[in-house]
Amino acid sequence: MAMRFSENADRMDVRYVAGLARIALSDAEAARLQGQLDDILAFVGELKKLDVSGVEVTDVATEAQNAWRADVPIAGLEREATLANAPLARHGQFVVPKVIE
Amino acid sequence: MNDFIASIGLEVHVQLKTRTKLFCAFPAHEEGDPNVAVCPVCLGLPGAMPVMNGEAIRQTVKTGLMIGSRIALRSTFDRKNYFYPDMPKNFQISQQAAPLCLGGAVEIDVGGQPKTIRVNHIHQEEDAAKITHLENSSEIDFNRASTPLMELVTEPDMASPDEAMAFLIALKEMLIYAGISDCNLELGQVRCDVNSSVRPAGTDLLGVKCEIKNMNTFKGIHRALTYELARQVEVLRSGGMLVQETRRWDDEAGVTLPMRSKEYAHDYRYFPEPDLPPVVLDAATVEAWRAELPELPAVKRARFIRDYGLPEYDVGVLTADQALAEFFEAAAQQSKNCKAVSNWVMGELLRALGEQGLGIADAKITPRALAALIALVDAKTINMPAAKEVFQVLFEKGGDPAAVVKEKGLAQVSDAGAIDGFAERAIAANEKVAAEFRGGKETALMFLVGQVMKLSRGKANPQLAAEALRRKLRG
Ligand SMILES: [Zn+2]
């Protein structure tokens, strides 16, 4: 599927984004959220006007690097605990409404 | 197909052979009950934080080193956003902006035609949970969630299903050799997305690309590509237009089918993963990892042909498995007869292993013992049937071949007097056959040699037996 809105687009269709996130919106909700989304993007648009040509790109917020762990296994959760939060469980598995393959 | 050129590119996902998962310390590759090797991190529970498994980084970098990639000394992780129950935190941690390995190539050979398949990059990512689709619901097992994967993306350099197959076989062989993955296809340890396009011969611009998702057997990939390329050519020949689309392979029907747009609607909106610091490598670490790499299969094959004077066929069999190649080499270095070592390894040893479903590590026979056994045959101390009997004992129990020969009384009888005696008895008991030989029927001698072997309970030296019989029948 072609990307309907590029990352740089000024406007973003709230129904499209909601669809990606599998969220159903009523017409009233869509209208209200579209307004909020437009405001957010307008603010980001303001930021884009700043001259950052002399600023180094920051892709992480911490100074840390290589926070690695040794490859040594420990015991996992008890399965009962794992499944305790599941709305539905069967055969030791989480059960969800059928998703199309 | 001749008036069209095919371009095939592969995205190969390989599960790395680590003990623990990529971002948590729970066991990877759990094949038992569902949901027993999970924790808040791989379940995607709110607030759980990933911690990098350094071993996965090491294995991905080693793969890059094997294929000549440039190793990124600084690489970062990104979130690939999508919504599907196999990934409940709604994003997969992957690498997009700065992957670990850039570039590289794999050499293949199809029908004696060597070719270089370029690799675009290799990145590190986590596997998703396993979903089983039932009639009215889907069940999810998180044992596989967050198992370390590397994704190797090739350039569209393969021009036929055979070349794609050769690439995958060459890659698999390297990864097994270096201990990076077991590449067990049945367990889903290698999964591919297959991109293909066709264009009229004589043109340069790549045609419209179709992607076949989630292939997990090499044979399936070959069949799917054979079908798909023919389909694309057919569309163009009949004046149609191809659309860029994602398709799936229906193995039973033997066709590719377009996937409904909803099934693969994605707009991943990658953004930097804030919970994982960058991976920063120094040249010394990378060089230390390079030093751990084994001799690559193609290099080993060339060396075996050169150093041991073996035919290409033998070398192919011997190097298919690294442990087997090591066994051969250890025996060959202690033997004066490398071709015989190759014959024994390819013949008796592989047969015995195959019969009992064993690996080379389970065999009790040592390379030294095999070399000694071959020396006994070459010195005519034992004959071939006796040698096979000794081999069987060595294979099951180990030990020294000379001792086994002695214990079982298998030493060949080369004593002229004893052989003369057997020959006389054989002739006396088979006067008719003896007369036929005297009448010019050369093949009758073989029967008599067989009788001598029988009388000697397999121990007579067959050449000496034949000589003795000739002497007596002519005399
Ligand atoms: Zn976990």
Coordinates of C-alpha atoms and ligand atoms in Angstrom, one line a residue:
Chain A
M1 CA 0.0 0.0 0.0
A2 CA 1.4 3.3 -1.0
M3 CA 2.1 5.6 1.9
R4 CA -0.7 8.1 1.9
F5 CA 0.9 10.7 4.0
S6 CA 4.6 11.3 4.0
E7 CA 6.4 12.0 7.2
N8 CA 6.8 15.6 6.0
A9 CA 3.1 16.2 5.1
D10 CA 1.6 19.2 6.7
R11 CA -1.7 17.5 7.2
M12 CA -2.5 14.0 8.5
D13 CA -5.8 12.3 8.2
V14 CA -6.9 11.2 11.7
R15 CA -9.1 8.4 10.3
Y16 CA -6.1 7.0 8.5
V17 CA -3.9 7.0 11.6
A18 CA -6.7 5.6 13.7
G19 CA -7.1 2.8 11.1
L20 CA -3.4 1.9 11.4
A21 CA -3.8 1.7 15.2
R22 CA -7.1 -0.3 14.8
I23 CA -9.0 2.4 16.7
A24 CA -12.7 3.0 15.8
L25 CA -13.7 6.7 15.9
S26 CA -17.2 8.2 15.9
D27 CA -17.7 11.2 13.5
A28 CA -17.7 13.6 16.5
E29 CA -14.4 12.1 17.9
A30 CA -12.8 12.2 14.5
A31 CA -13.7 15.9 14.0
R32 CA -12.4 16.8 17.5
L33 CA -9.2 14.8 17.2
Q34 CA -8.5 16.0 13.6
G35 CA -8.5 19.6 15.0
Q36 CA -6.1 18.6 17.8
L37 CA -3.8 16.7 15.3
D38 CA -3.8 19.8 13.0
D39 CA -2.7 22.0 16.0
I40 CA 0.1 19.6 16.9
L41 CA 1.4 19.5 13.4
A42 CA 1.2 23.2 13.1
F43 CA 3.4 23.5 16.2
V44 CA 5.9 21.1 14.7
G45 CA 5.8 23.2 11.6
E46 CA 6.9 26.2 13.7
L47 CA 9.8 24.2 15.0
K48 CA 10.8 23.3 11.4
K49 CA 11.3 26.9 10.7
L50 CA 14.2 27.1 13.1
D51 CA 17.7 27.1 11.6
V52 CA 19.4 24.0 13.1
S53 CA 22.1 23.7 10.4
G54 CA 24.8 24.2 13.1
V55 CA 23.3 21.7 15.6
E56 CA 24.5 18.1 15.8
V57 CA 21.7 15.5 15.3
T58 CA 20.7 13.9 18.5
D59 CA 19.2 10.4 18.1
V60 CA 19.4 9.3 21.7
A61 CA 18.7 11.1 25.0
T62 CA 21.4 9.4 27.1
E63 CA 25.1 9.4 27.2
A64 CA 25.1 5.6 27.8
Q65 CA 26.3 3.2 25.2
N66 CA 26.6 -0.6 24.9
A67 CA 24.5 -1.4 28.0
W68 CA 24.8 -5.1 27.2
R69 CA 23.9 -8.2 29.1
A70 CA 25.7 -11.5 29.2
D71 CA 23.9 -14.4 27.3
V72 CA 23.0 -16.3 30.4
P73 CA 19.4 -17.5 30.8
I74 CA 17.3 -17.1 34.0
A75 CA 13.9 -18.8 34.7
G76 CA 10.9 -17.1 33.2
L77 CA 7.5 -16.2 34.7
E78 CA 5.2 -18.9 35.9
R79 CA 2.7 -19.4 33.1
E80 CA -0.2 -18.7 35.4
A81 CA 1.2 -15.3 36.2
T82 CA 1.8 -14.7 32.5
L83 CA -1.7 -15.5 31.5
A84 CA -3.3 -13.8 34.6
N85 CA -3.9 -10.5 32.7
A86 CA -5.2 -12.1 29.6
P87 CA -8.8 -11.4 28.8
L88 CA -9.0 -15.0 27.6
A89 CA -6.6 -17.9 27.7
R90 CA -6.8 -21.5 26.5
H91 CA -4.2 -24.3 26.1
G92 CA -1.7 -22.2 27.9
Q93 CA -2.0 -19.5 25.2
F94 CA -3.4 -16.0 24.9
V95 CA -6.7 -16.0 22.9
V96 CA -7.6 -13.1 20.7
P97 CA -10.4 -12.6 18.2
K98 CA -9.5 -14.3 15.0
V99 CA -7.0 -12.2 13.0
I100 CA -6.9 -12.7 9.2
E101 CA -3.8 -14.5 7.9
Chain B
M1 CA 11.4 -16.3 -20.6
N2 CA 14.3 -15.6 -23.0
D3 CA 13.1 -12.2 -24.1
F4 CA 12.7 -11.2 -20.4
I5 CA 15.3 -10.7 -17.7
A6 CA 14.3 -11.5 -14.1
S7 CA 15.7 -9.6 -11.0
I8 CA 15.3 -11.3 -7.6
G9 CA 16.1 -9.8 -4.2
L10 CA 15.8 -11.5 -0.9
E11 CA 15.1 -10.4 2.6
V12 CA 16.3 -13.2 4.8
H13 CA 15.4 -13.4 8.5
V14 CA 17.7 -15.7 10.5
Q15 CA 17.2 -16.6 14.1
L16 CA 20.6 -16.3 15.9
K17 CA 21.9 -19.2 18.0
T18 CA 21.9 -17.4 21.4
R19 CA 20.9 -18.9 24.7
T20 CA 18.7 -16.0 25.7
K21 CA 16.4 -13.6 23.9
L22 CA 17.5 -10.3 22.3
F23 CA 16.2 -7.9 25.0
C24 CA 15.6 -10.1 28.0
A25 CA 17.5 -12.9 29.8
F26 CA 14.9 -15.6 29.2
P27 CA 15.7 -18.7 27.1
A28 CA 15.5 -18.4 23.3
H29 CA 14.5 -21.3 21.1
E30 CA 12.1 -22.8 23.6
E31 CA 10.3 -25.7 21.7
G32 CA 8.2 -27.0 24.6
D33 CA 5.0 -25.8 26.1
P34 CA 3.7 -22.4 25.1
N35 CA 4.4 -19.3 27.1
V36 CA 6.9 -20.8 29.5
A37 CA 9.9 -18.7 28.4
V38 CA 8.5 -15.2 28.7
C39 CA 8.8 -12.2 30.9
P40 CA 7.3 -8.6 31.1
V41 CA 9.8 -7.4 28.4
C42 CA 8.9 -9.9 25.7
L43 CA 5.3 -9.7 26.6
G44 CA 5.4 -6.0 26.0
L45 CA 4.0 -5.1 29.4
P46 CA 4.0 -1.3 30.1
G47 CA 7.2 -0.1 31.7
A48 CA 9.3 -3.1 31.0
M49 CA 12.7 -2.1 29.5
P50 CA 14.8 -3.9 26.9
V51 CA 18.4 -4.8 27.7
M52 CA 20.7 -5.8 24.8
N53 CA 22.1 -9.3 24.5
G54 CA 25.7 -8.6 23.5
E55 CA 26.1 -12.1 22.0
A56 CA 23.5 -11.3 19.3
I57 CA 25.5 -8.2 18.3
R58 CA 28.6 -10.3 18.1
Q59 CA 26.9 -12.9 15.8
T60 CA 25.4 -10.4 13.5
V61 CA 28.8 -8.6 13.2
K62 CA 30.5 -11.9 12.5
T63 CA 28.0 -12.6 9.7
G64 CA 28.9 -9.2 8.2
L65 CA 32.6 -10.0 8.5
M66 CA 32.1 -13.3 6.7
I67 CA 30.4 -11.6 3.7
G68 CA 32.7 -8.6 3.6
S69 CA 30.3 -6.0 5.0
R70 CA 31.5 -2.7 6.4
I71 CA 30.8 -2.8 10.1
A72 CA 29.2 0.3 11.5
L73 CA 31.2 1.4 14.5
R74 CA 28.1 3.2 15.8
S75 CA 24.6 1.7 15.2
T76 CA 21.2 2.5 16.6
F77 CA 17.8 1.0 17.1
D78 CA 14.4 2.1 15.9
R79 CA 10.8 1.3 16.5
K80 CA 8.9 -0.1 13.6
N81 CA 5.3 0.6 14.4
Y82 CA 2.5 -1.8 13.5
F83 CA -0.5 -3.2 15.2
Y84 CA -0.9 -7.0 15.3
P85 CA -1.3 -9.4 18.2
D86 CA 2.1 -11.0 17.6
M87 CA 3.7 -7.8 18.9
P88 CA 1.6 -6.4 21.8
K89 CA 3.7 -3.4 22.5
N90 CA 2.7 -2.3 19.0
F91 CA 6.2 -1.8 17.6
Q92 CA 9.1 -4.1 16.8
I93 CA 12.5 -3.0 17.8
S94 CA 14.6 -3.1 14.7
Q95 CA 17.3 -1.0 12.9
Q96 CA 16.5 1.3 10.1
A97 CA 18.6 4.5 10.1
A98 CA 22.0 2.9 11.2
P99 CA 22.2 -0.9 10.8
L100 CA 25.1 -3.0 12.1
C101 CA 26.5 -4.2 8.7
L102 CA 26.5 -2.3 5.4
G103 CA 27.2 -3.9 2.0
G104 CA 28.9 -7.2 1.4
A105 CA 28.5 -10.0 -1.0
V106 CA 28.0 -13.8 -1.3
E107 CA 29.6 -15.8 -4.1
I108 CA 27.4 -18.4 -5.7
D109 CA 27.9 -21.0 -8.5
V110 CA 25.1 -22.2 -10.7
G111 CA 26.0 -24.8 -13.3
G112 CA 29.7 -23.8 -13.2
Q113 CA 28.8 -20.1 -13.6
P114 CA 30.2 -18.1 -10.7
K115 CA 28.3 -15.0 -9.7
T116 CA 28.5 -12.4 -7.0
I117 CA 25.3 -11.5 -5.2
R118 CA 25.6 -8.1 -3.4
V119 CA 24.1 -7.6 0.0
N120 CA 22.7 -4.2 0.9
H121 CA 22.9 -4.5 4.7
I122 CA 22.3 -6.7 7.7
H123 CA 20.3 -5.4 10.6
Q124 CA 19.4 -6.7 14.0
E125 CA 15.8 -7.1 15.2
E126 CA 13.5 -9.0 17.5
D127 CA 11.2 -11.9 16.4
A128 CA 7.5 -11.7 17.0
A129 CA 5.3 -14.1 18.9
K130 CA 3.8 -17.1 17.2
I131 CA 0.1 -17.0 16.3
T132 CA -2.0 -20.1 15.6
H133 CA -5.2 -19.3 13.7
L134 CA -8.2 -21.4 14.7
E135 CA -11.7 -21.5 13.4
N136 CA -13.1 -18.6 15.5
S137 CA -10.1 -17.2 17.3
S138 CA -6.3 -17.0 17.3
E139 CA -3.9 -18.3 20.0
I140 CA -0.7 -16.6 20.8
D141 CA 2.5 -18.1 22.2
F142 CA 5.2 -15.6 23.3
N143 CA 8.1 -18.1 23.6
R144 CA 9.4 -16.9 20.3
A145 CA 8.8 -13.2 21.0
S146 CA 12.1 -11.3 21.1
T147 CA 14.2 -14.1 19.9
P148 CA 17.2 -12.5 18.2
L149 CA 16.9 -12.2 14.4
M150 CA 19.1 -10.7 11.9
E151 CA 17.7 -9.6 8.6
L152 CA 20.0 -9.7 5.6
V153 CA 18.8 -7.7 2.6
T154 CA 20.3 -8.5 -0.8
E155 CA 20.4 -6.3 -3.9
P156 CA 18.2 -7.6 -6.8
D157 CA 21.1 -9.5 -8.3
M158 CA 19.7 -13.0 -8.7
A159 CA 18.3 -13.7 -12.2
S160 CA 16.6 -17.1 -11.7
P161 CA 15.1 -19.3 -9.0
D162 CA 18.2 -21.5 -9.2
E163 CA 20.4 -18.5 -8.3
A164 CA 18.1 -17.6 -5.4
M165 CA 18.4 -21.2 -4.2
A166 CA 22.2 -21.2 -4.6
F167 CA 22.4 -18.0 -2.6
L168 CA 20.3 -19.4 0.3
I169 CA 22.3 -22.6 0.4
A170 CA 25.6 -20.7 0.4
L171 CA 24.3 -18.4 3.1
K172 CA 23.0 -21.3 5.2
E173 CA 26.2 -23.2 4.9
M174 CA 28.3 -20.2 6.1
L175 CA 26.0 -19.5 9.1
I176 CA 26.1 -23.1 10.2
Y177 CA 29.9 -23.2 9.8
A178 CA 30.3 -20.2 11.9
G179 CA 27.9 -21.3 14.6
I180 CA 25.7 -18.3 14.0
S181 CA 22.4 -20.2 13.4
D182 CA 21.4 -23.8 13.1
C183 CA 19.2 -22.6 10.1
N184 CA 16.6 -25.2 10.9
L185 CA 13.9 -24.5 8.4
E186 CA 11.4 -26.8 10.0
L187 CA 11.7 -24.8 13.2
G188 CA 11.2 -21.5 11.2
Q189 CA 14.8 -20.4 11.9
V190 CA 15.1 -19.0 8.4
R191 CA 12.2 -17.0 6.8
C192 CA 12.3 -15.0 3.6
D193 CA 10.5 -12.3 1.8
V194 CA 11.1 -12.7 -1.9
N195 CA 11.1 -9.7 -4.2
S196 CA 11.0 -10.2 -8.0
S197 CA 10.5 -8.3 -11.2
V198 CA 10.9 -8.9 -14.9
R199 CA 11.9 -6.5 -17.7
P200 CA 12.4 -6.9 -21.5
A201 CA 15.8 -8.1 -22.4
G202 CA 18.0 -5.3 -23.6
T203 CA 16.5 -2.8 -21.2
D204 CA 18.1 -1.5 -17.9
L205 CA 15.3 -0.2 -15.8
L206 CA 14.0 -2.7 -13.3
G207 CA 10.4 -3.8 -13.8
V208 CA 7.5 -3.5 -11.3
K209 CA 8.3 -5.3 -8.1
C210 CA 6.2 -8.0 -6.5
E211 CA 6.9 -9.2 -3.0
I212 CA 6.1 -12.7 -1.8
K213 CA 5.9 -12.7 2.0
N214 CA 6.9 -15.1 4.6
M215 CA 8.4 -18.1 2.8
N216 CA 10.0 -20.7 5.0
T217 CA 11.3 -23.5 2.8
F218 CA 14.0 -23.2 0.1
K219 CA 12.0 -25.5 -2.2
G220 CA 8.9 -23.4 -1.7
I221 CA 10.9 -20.3 -2.7
H222 CA 12.1 -22.0 -5.8
R223 CA 8.6 -23.1 -6.8
A224 CA 7.0 -19.7 -5.9
L225 CA 9.6 -17.8 -7.9
T226 CA 9.2 -20.1 -10.9
Y227 CA 5.5 -19.5 -10.9
E228 CA 5.7 -15.8 -10.1
L229 CA 8.2 -14.9 -12.8
A230 CA 6.2 -16.8 -15.4
R231 CA 3.1 -15.0 -14.2
Q232 CA 4.7 -11.6 -14.6
V233 CA 6.0 -12.4 -18.1
E234 CA 2.6 -13.6 -19.1
V235 CA 0.9 -10.3 -17.9
L236 CA 3.4 -8.2 -19.9
R237 CA 3.2 -10.4 -23.0
S238 CA -0.6 -10.2 -23.1
G239 CA -0.3 -6.4 -23.0
G240 CA -1.2 -6.0 -19.3
M241 CA 0.3 -3.9 -16.6
L242 CA 1.9 -5.1 -13.4
V243 CA 1.1 -3.3 -10.2
Q244 CA 3.5 -3.2 -7.2
E245 CA 1.9 -5.6 -4.7
T246 CA 2.4 -8.0 -1.9
R247 CA 1.5 -11.6 -2.7
R248 CA 1.5 -14.9 -0.8
W249 CA 2.4 -18.4 -1.9
D250 CA -0.3 -21.0 -1.8
D251 CA 1.8 -24.2 -1.6
E252 CA -1.0 -26.6 -2.2
A253 CA -2.4 -24.8 -5.3
G254 CA 1.1 -23.9 -6.5
V255 CA 0.2 -20.3 -7.2
T256 CA 0.9 -16.8 -5.7
L257 CA -2.1 -14.7 -4.8
P258 CA -2.4 -11.0 -4.0
M259 CA -2.8 -10.3 -0.3
R260 CA -5.8 -8.2 0.7
S261 CA -4.5 -4.7 1.3
K262 CA -5.7 -4.8 4.9
E263 CA -3.5 -7.7 5.6
Y264 CA -0.3 -5.8 5.0
A265 CA -1.4 -2.2 5.3
H266 CA 1.7 -0.7 6.9
D267 CA 3.1 2.7 7.4
Y268 CA 5.7 1.9 9.9
R269 CA 6.7 5.4 10.9
Y270 CA 10.0 4.4 12.3
F271 CA 11.4 6.5 15.0
P272 CA 14.5 6.1 17.3
E273 CA 14.1 3.6 20.1
P274 CA 14.7 5.7 23.3
D275 CA 15.2 2.8 25.6
L276 CA 18.3 1.3 23.9
P277 CA 21.6 3.2 23.9
P278 CA 23.6 3.0 20.7
V279 CA 25.9 0.1 20.0
V280 CA 29.4 1.5 19.7
L281 CA 32.2 -0.9 18.6
D282 CA 35.9 -0.3 18.4
A283 CA 38.2 -1.7 15.7
A284 CA 39.9 -4.0 18.2
T285 CA 36.6 -5.7 19.2
V286 CA 35.6 -6.2 15.6
E287 CA 39.1 -7.7 14.8
A288 CA 38.8 -10.0 17.7
W289 CA 35.5 -11.3 16.4
R290 CA 36.9 -11.6 12.9
A291 CA 39.6 -13.9 14.4
E292 CA 36.9 -16.2 15.7
L293 CA 35.6 -16.9 12.2
P294 CA 36.1 -20.4 10.8
E295 CA 37.5 -21.1 7.3
L296 CA 34.6 -20.5 5.0
P297 CA 33.2 -23.5 3.1
A298 CA 34.2 -22.2 -0.4
V299 CA 37.8 -21.6 0.8
K300 CA 37.9 -25.1 2.4
R301 CA 36.7 -26.7 -0.7
A302 CA 39.4 -25.1 -2.8
R303 CA 42.0 -26.1 -0.2
F304 CA 40.9 -29.7 -0.1
I305 CA 41.2 -30.1 -3.8
R306 CA 44.6 -28.5 -3.8
D307 CA 46.1 -30.2 -0.6
Y308 CA 44.5 -33.7 -0.8
G309 CA 44.1 -34.1 -4.6
L310 CA 40.5 -35.0 -4.2
P311 CA 37.8 -34.9 -6.9
E312 CA 35.3 -32.1 -6.7
Y313 CA 32.5 -34.5 -5.8
D314 CA 34.4 -35.9 -2.7
V315 CA 35.2 -32.4 -1.6
G316 CA 31.5 -31.4 -1.8
V317 CA 30.4 -34.3 0.4
L318 CA 33.2 -33.9 2.9
T319 CA 32.8 -30.1 3.4
A320 CA 29.0 -30.1 3.6
D321 CA 29.4 -30.6 7.4
Q322 CA 32.2 -28.9 9.2
A323 CA 32.7 -31.7 11.8
L324 CA 32.9 -34.2 9.0
A325 CA 35.5 -32.1 7.2
E326 CA 37.5 -31.9 10.4
F327 CA 37.3 -35.6 10.8
F328 CA 38.5 -36.2 7.3
E329 CA 41.3 -33.8 7.6
A330 CA 42.6 -35.2 10.8
A331 CA 42.6 -38.7 9.3
A332 CA 44.1 -37.6 6.0
Q333 CA 47.0 -35.9 7.8
Q334 CA 47.9 -39.3 9.4
S335 CA 47.4 -41.3 6.2
K336 CA 49.4 -41.9 3.1
N337 CA 46.3 -42.5 1.1
C338 CA 44.0 -39.5 1.2
K339 CA 41.6 -40.8 -1.5
A340 CA 41.0 -43.9 0.6
V341 CA 40.3 -41.8 3.7
S342 CA 37.8 -39.9 1.6
N343 CA 36.2 -43.1 0.4
W344 CA 35.9 -44.5 3.9
V345 CA 34.4 -41.2 5.3
M346 CA 31.9 -40.8 2.4
G347 CA 31.1 -44.5 2.3
E348 CA 31.3 -46.5 5.5
L349 CA 31.3 -43.7 8.0
L350 CA 28.4 -41.7 6.5
R351 CA 26.5 -45.0 6.1
A352 CA 27.0 -46.0 9.7
L353 CA 26.1 -42.6 11.0
G354 CA 23.0 -42.4 8.7
E355 CA 21.8 -45.9 9.8
Q356 CA 21.8 -44.9 13.4
G357 CA 20.8 -41.3 13.0
L358 CA 24.0 -40.1 14.6
G359 CA 26.3 -37.2 14.2
I360 CA 30.0 -37.4 13.7
A361 CA 30.5 -36.5 17.3
D362 CA 28.8 -39.7 18.4
A363 CA 31.1 -42.0 16.4
K364 CA 33.6 -43.8 18.6
I365 CA 36.1 -44.3 15.8
T366 CA 38.9 -41.7 15.9
P367 CA 40.6 -40.2 12.8
R368 CA 43.8 -41.9 13.9
A369 CA 42.1 -45.3 14.0
L370 CA 40.7 -44.8 10.5
A371 CA 44.1 -43.9 9.1
A372 CA 45.6 -47.0 10.8
L373 CA 42.8 -49.2 9.4
I374 CA 43.5 -47.9 5.9
A375 CA 47.2 -48.6 6.4
L376 CA 46.4 -52.3 7.3
V377 CA 44.4 -52.6 4.1
D378 CA 47.2 -51.0 2.0
A379 CA 49.8 -53.3 3.6
K380 CA 47.5 -56.3 2.7
T381 CA 47.4 -57.3 6.3
I382 CA 43.6 -57.5 6.0
N383 CA 41.3 -57.6 3.0
M384 CA 38.3 -55.3 2.4
P385 CA 35.5 -57.4 3.9
A386 CA 37.6 -57.9 7.0
A387 CA 38.4 -54.1 7.1
K388 CA 34.7 -53.3 7.0
E389 CA 34.1 -55.7 9.9
V390 CA 36.9 -54.0 11.9
F391 CA 35.4 -50.6 11.0
Q392 CA 32.1 -51.6 12.5
V393 CA 33.7 -52.5 15.8
L394 CA 35.7 -49.3 15.8
F395 CA 32.6 -47.3 15.0
E396 CA 30.6 -48.8 17.8
K397 CA 33.3 -49.3 20.5
G398 CA 36.3 -47.4 19.4
G399 CA 39.8 -48.9 19.9
D400 CA 42.9 -49.8 17.9
P401 CA 42.4 -51.5 14.5
A402 CA 45.4 -53.8 14.9
A403 CA 44.1 -55.0 18.2
V404 CA 40.6 -55.7 16.7
V405 CA 42.2 -57.6 13.8
K406 CA 44.1 -59.7 16.3
E407 CA 41.2 -60.3 18.6
K408 CA 38.9 -61.4 15.8
G409 CA 41.5 -63.3 13.9
L410 CA 40.9 -61.3 10.8
A411 CA 44.5 -61.1 9.5
Q412 CA 44.7 -62.0 5.9
V413 CA 46.4 -65.3 5.2
S414 CA 49.2 -64.6 2.9
D415 CA 51.2 -67.8 3.8
A416 CA 51.8 -69.6 0.5
G417 CA 51.5 -73.1 2.0
A418 CA 48.1 -72.4 3.6
I419 CA 46.7 -70.7 0.4
D420 CA 48.0 -73.7 -1.7
G421 CA 46.1 -76.0 0.6
F422 CA 42.8 -74.0 0.2
A423 CA 43.3 -73.9 -3.6
E424 CA 43.8 -77.6 -3.8
R425 CA 40.7 -78.3 -1.8
A426 CA 38.7 -75.8 -3.9
I427 CA 39.7 -77.5 -7.1
A428 CA 39.0 -80.9 -5.8
A429 CA 35.5 -80.0 -4.6
N430 CA 34.7 -78.2 -7.9
E431 CA 36.1 -80.4 -10.7
K432 CA 33.6 -79.3 -13.2
V433 CA 34.4 -75.6 -12.8
A434 CA 38.1 -76.3 -12.8
A435 CA 37.6 -78.1 -16.2
E436 CA 35.7 -75.1 -17.6
F437 CA 38.6 -72.8 -16.7
R438 CA 41.1 -75.2 -18.3
G439 CA 38.8 -75.1 -21.4
G440 CA 39.4 -71.3 -21.6
K441 CA 36.5 -69.9 -19.5
E442 CA 38.4 -67.2 -17.6
T443 CA 35.5 -66.2 -15.4
A444 CA 35.4 -69.7 -13.8
L445 CA 38.5 -68.6 -11.8
M446 CA 36.4 -66.0 -9.9
F447 CA 34.1 -68.8 -8.6
L448 CA 37.1 -70.8 -7.4
V449 CA 38.7 -67.7 -5.7
G450 CA 35.3 -67.3 -3.9
Q451 CA 35.6 -70.9 -2.8
V452 CA 39.1 -70.3 -1.4
M453 CA 37.8 -67.2 0.5
K454 CA 35.0 -69.3 1.9
L455 CA 37.3 -72.1 3.0
S456 CA 39.6 -69.6 4.6
R457 CA 36.6 -67.9 6.3
G458 CA 37.4 -64.7 4.4
K459 CA 41.0 -64.4 5.4
A460 CA 42.8 -65.5 2.3
N461 CA 44.5 -62.8 0.3
P462 CA 42.4 -62.9 -2.9
Q463 CA 45.3 -62.0 -5.2
L464 CA 47.5 -64.7 -3.8
A465 CA 44.5 -67.1 -4.0
A466 CA 44.0 -66.4 -7.7
E467 CA 47.7 -66.8 -8.4
A468 CA 47.8 -70.2 -6.6
L469 CA 44.7 -71.4 -8.4
R470 CA 46.2 -70.5 -11.8
R471 CA 49.4 -72.2 -11.0
K472 CA 47.6 -75.4 -10.0
L473 CA 45.1 -75.4 -12.8
R474 CA 47.8 -74.9 -15.5
G475 CA 50.2 -77.2 -13.9
Ligands
ZN1 ZN 11.3 -11.9 28.0

